[in-house]
CSV table of C-alpha atoms in Angstrom, one decimal:
chain,number,residue,atom,x,y,z
A,1,UNK,CA,11.1,-20.6,-44.3
A,2,UNK,CA,14.8,-20.8,-45.1
A,3,UNK,CA,14.5,-20.3,-48.8
A,4,UNK,CA,12.2,-17.3,-48.4
A,5,UNK,CA,14.6,-15.7,-45.8
A,6,UNK,CA,17.6,-16.4,-48.1
A,7,UNK,CA,15.9,-14.8,-51.1
A,8,UNK,CA,14.8,-11.7,-49.2
A,9,UNK,CA,18.2,-11.3,-47.4
A,10,UNK,CA,20.1,-11.6,-50.7
A,11,UNK,CA,17.9,-9.1,-52.6
A,12,UNK,CA,20.1,-6.1,-52.8
A,13,UNK,CA,17.6,-3.3,-52.1
A,14,UNK,CA,16.0,-5.3,-49.1
A,15,UNK,CA,19.4,-6.1,-47.7
A,16,UNK,CA,20.6,-2.4,-47.9
A,17,UNK,CA,17.3,-1.2,-46.4
A,18,UNK,CA,17.4,-3.7,-43.5
A,19,UNK,CA,21.1,-3.1,-42.7
A,20,UNK,CA,20.4,0.7,-42.5
A,21,UNK,CA,18.9,0.5,-39.1
A,22,UNK,CA,18.2,4.3,-38.9
A,23,UNK,CA,16.3,4.1,-42.2
A,24,UNK,CA,13.8,1.3,-41.5
A,25,UNK,CA,13.4,2.4,-37.9
A,26,UNK,CA,12.3,5.8,-39.1
A,27,UNK,CA,9.6,4.0,-41.1
A,28,UNK,CA,8.4,2.0,-38.2
A,29,UNK,CA,4.6,2.3,-37.6
A,30,UNK,CA,3.5,0.8,-34.4
A,31,UNK,CA,0.2,2.6,-34.6
A,32,UNK,CA,-0.9,0.7,-37.7
A,33,UNK,CA,-3.7,-1.7,-36.5
A,34,UNK,CA,-2.5,-4.3,-39.0
A,35,UNK,CA,1.2,-4.2,-38.0
A,36,UNK,CA,3.0,-6.5,-35.6
A,37,UNK,CA,4.0,-3.4,-33.6
A,38,UNK,CA,7.5,-3.6,-35.2
A,39,UNK,CA,8.3,-7.0,-33.7
A,40,UNK,CA,8.4,-8.8,-37.1
A,41,UNK,CA,10.7,-6.3,-38.8
A,42,UNK,CA,12.9,-6.1,-35.7
A,43,UNK,CA,13.3,-9.9,-35.7
A,44,UNK,CA,13.9,-10.0,-39.4
A,45,UNK,CA,16.4,-7.2,-39.2
A,46,UNK,CA,18.3,-8.9,-36.4
A,47,UNK,CA,18.4,-12.1,-38.5
A,48,UNK,CA,19.6,-10.3,-41.6
A,49,UNK,CA,22.3,-8.4,-39.7
A,50,UNK,CA,23.5,-11.7,-38.2
A,51,UNK,CA,23.5,-13.3,-41.7
A,52,UNK,CA,25.6,-10.5,-43.2
A,53,UNK,CA,27.7,-9.3,-40.4
A,54,UNK,CA,28.4,-12.3,-38.2
A,55,UNK,CA,31.8,-14.1,-38.5
A,56,UNK,CA,29.8,-17.4,-38.3
A,57,UNK,CA,29.4,-19.4,-41.5
A,58,UNK,CA,25.8,-20.3,-40.6
A,59,UNK,CA,23.0,-18.8,-38.7
A,60,UNK,CA,20.2,-20.4,-36.7
A,61,UNK,CA,16.9,-18.4,-37.0
A,62,UNK,CA,15.3,-19.8,-33.8
A,63,UNK,CA,14.5,-16.4,-32.4
A,64,UNK,CA,12.9,-15.2,-35.6
A,65,UNK,CA,11.0,-18.4,-36.0
A,66,UNK,CA,9.6,-17.9,-32.5
A,67,UNK,CA,8.6,-14.4,-33.4
A,68,UNK,CA,6.8,-15.6,-36.6
A,69,UNK,CA,5.1,-18.3,-34.6
A,70,UNK,CA,3.6,-15.8,-32.2
A,71,UNK,CA,1.8,-14.0,-35.0
A,72,UNK,CA,0.9,-17.0,-37.2
A,73,UNK,CA,0.1,-20.3,-35.4
A,74,UNK,CA,0.7,-22.3,-38.6
A,75,UNK,CA,4.4,-21.5,-38.4
A,76,UNK,CA,4.9,-22.8,-34.9
A,77,UNK,CA,6.8,-26.0,-34.3
A,78,UNK,CA,9.0,-27.9,-36.7
A,79,UNK,CA,6.5,-29.1,-39.3
A,80,UNK,CA,7.1,-28.4,-43.0
A,81,UNK,CA,5.3,-25.3,-44.2
A,82,UNK,CA,4.3,-23.9,-47.6
A,83,UNK,CA,7.0,-21.4,-48.7
A,84,UNK,CA,4.6,-19.2,-50.6
A,85,UNK,CA,2.3,-18.8,-47.6
A,86,UNK,CA,5.3,-17.9,-45.4
A,87,UNK,CA,6.7,-15.5,-48.0
A,88,UNK,CA,3.2,-13.8,-48.3
A,89,UNK,CA,2.9,-13.5,-44.6
A,90,UNK,CA,6.5,-12.2,-44.2
A,91,UNK,CA,6.3,-9.6,-46.9
A,92,UNK,CA,2.8,-8.4,-45.7
A,93,UNK,CA,4.0,-8.2,-42.1
A,94,UNK,CA,7.2,-6.3,-43.0
A,95,UNK,CA,5.1,-4.0,-45.1
A,96,UNK,CA,2.5,-3.3,-42.3
A,97,UNK,CA,5.3,-2.8,-39.7
A,98,UNK,CA,6.7,0.0,-42.0
A,99,UNK,CA,3.6,1.3,-43.7
A,100,UNK,CA,3.7,5.0,-43.3
A,101,UNK,CA,-0.1,5.4,-43.8
A,102,UNK,CA,-1.6,6.2,-40.4
A,103,UNK,CA,-5.3,6.2,-41.4
A,104,UNK,CA,-6.4,4.0,-44.3
A,105,UNK,CA,-9.3,5.5,-46.2
A,106,UNK,CA,-12.1,3.4,-47.6
A,107,UNK,CA,-11.6,2.5,-51.3
A,108,UNK,CA,-14.6,2.6,-53.6
A,109,UNK,CA,-13.4,1.5,-57.0
A,110,UNK,CA,-16.9,1.1,-58.5
A,111,UNK,CA,-16.7,4.3,-60.6
A,112,UNK,CA,-13.3,3.2,-62.0
A,113,UNK,CA,-14.7,0.0,-63.6
A,114,UNK,CA,-16.3,1.7,-66.7
A,115,UNK,CA,-13.5,4.0,-67.6
A,116,UNK,CA,-10.7,3.3,-70.0
A,117,UNK,CA,-8.2,0.6,-69.0
A,118,UNK,CA,-5.6,3.2,-68.2
A,119,UNK,CA,-7.9,5.3,-66.1
A,120,UNK,CA,-9.2,2.3,-64.1
A,121,UNK,CA,-5.6,1.2,-63.5
A,122,UNK,CA,-4.5,4.7,-62.5
A,123,UNK,CA,-7.4,5.1,-60.1
A,124,UNK,CA,-6.8,1.7,-58.5
A,125,UNK,CA,-3.1,2.4,-58.1
A,126,UNK,CA,-3.8,5.9,-56.6
A,127,UNK,CA,-6.2,4.4,-54.1
A,128,UNK,CA,-3.6,1.7,-53.2
A,129,UNK,CA,-1.0,4.4,-52.5
A,130,UNK,CA,-3.4,6.1,-50.1
A,131,UNK,CA,-3.5,2.9,-48.0
A,132,UNK,CA,0.0,1.4,-48.6
A,133,UNK,CA,3.2,3.4,-48.5
A,134,UNK,CA,6.2,1.3,-47.6
A,135,UNK,CA,9.4,0.1,-49.2
A,136,UNK,CA,8.0,-3.4,-49.3
A,137,UNK,CA,4.7,-2.3,-51.0
A,138,UNK,CA,6.8,-0.4,-53.6
A,139,UNK,CA,8.9,-3.5,-54.3
A,140,UNK,CA,6.1,-6.2,-54.3
A,141,UNK,CA,2.8,-4.6,-55.2
A,142,UNK,CA,1.3,-5.0,-58.7
A,143,UNK,CA,-2.1,-4.7,-60.2
A,144,UNK,CA,-4.1,-7.6,-61.5
A,145,UNK,CA,-6.5,-6.5,-64.2
A,146,UNK,CA,-9.6,-8.1,-65.6
A,147,UNK,CA,-11.7,-7.1,-68.7
A,148,UNK,CA,-15.4,-7.7,-69.4
A,149,UNK,CA,-16.6,-7.4,-72.9
A,150,UNK,CA,-20.3,-7.5,-74.0
A,151,UNK,CA,-20.8,-9.6,-77.1
A,152,UNK,CA,-23.9,-7.6,-78.1
A,153,UNK,CA,-22.8,-4.0,-77.8
A,154,UNK,CA,-19.1,-4.5,-77.6
A,155,UNK,CA,-18.8,-2.4,-74.5
A,156,UNK,CA,-15.6,-3.1,-72.5
A,157,UNK,CA,-15.0,-2.5,-68.8
A,158,UNK,CA,-11.9,-3.0,-66.8
A,159,UNK,CA,-11.2,-3.5,-63.1
A,160,UNK,CA,-7.9,-3.8,-61.2
A,161,UNK,CA,-6.9,-5.2,-57.9
A,162,UNK,CA,-3.6,-4.7,-56.1
A,163,UNK,CA,-1.6,-7.8,-55.1
A,164,UNK,CA,1.7,-8.5,-53.3
A,165,UNK,CA,1.8,-12.2,-54.2
A,166,UNK,CA,0.5,-13.8,-57.4
A,167,UNK,CA,0.2,-17.6,-57.8
A,168,UNK,CA,0.8,-18.8,-61.3
A,169,UNK,CA,0.5,-22.3,-62.6
A,170,UNK,CA,3.6,-24.0,-63.7
A,171,UNK,CA,3.4,-26.6,-66.3
A,172,UNK,CA,5.7,-29.6,-66.6
A,173,UNK,CA,6.8,-28.5,-70.0
A,174,UNK,CA,7.7,-25.0,-68.7
A,175,UNK,CA,9.7,-26.4,-65.8
A,176,UNK,CA,11.5,-28.9,-68.1
A,177,UNK,CA,12.3,-26.1,-70.5
A,178,UNK,CA,13.6,-23.8,-67.7
A,179,UNK,CA,15.8,-26.6,-66.4
A,180,UNK,CA,17.2,-27.3,-69.9
A,181,UNK,CA,18.4,-23.7,-70.2
A,182,UNK,CA,19.9,-23.6,-66.6
A,183,UNK,CA,21.9,-26.9,-66.6
A,184,UNK,CA,25.4,-27.1,-67.9
């Protein structure tokens, strides 16, 4: 939990957004059925304000951890948790608390599959924006594309899916190489 909070709180655009209380409060959407009724962003904002504006050299996130635990049982208590799961939960929760879309339309992307790659991506992105409109979705959403190709007629089709978190495998060689270039 700590590493995720530290990363988000030290990301300039997130820090500036959260510290501007009038801005994020103007984006608060308590009517979104998928939101935490503003409680998650309220708790996160309080924690970030304390981190950046307190005279204390350290901050104890007990209150925020309690808030998170109310919404996601896995994060209750003091057991070690998966950082990616927490980060995914937190970003999605912050997004849904500030998602300005009041009514999310159904998305039928079936007709986008057989268009050009660019058309399929554009249609998927346009549909995504009809359902997701927040500072967090603009910062963290990407499109994952896949291509199917027929070996007989050489016809290609593409499909895309929005994501806010993408798991990628890391190989030992890659990690060793990264560490080689970051050590003094």
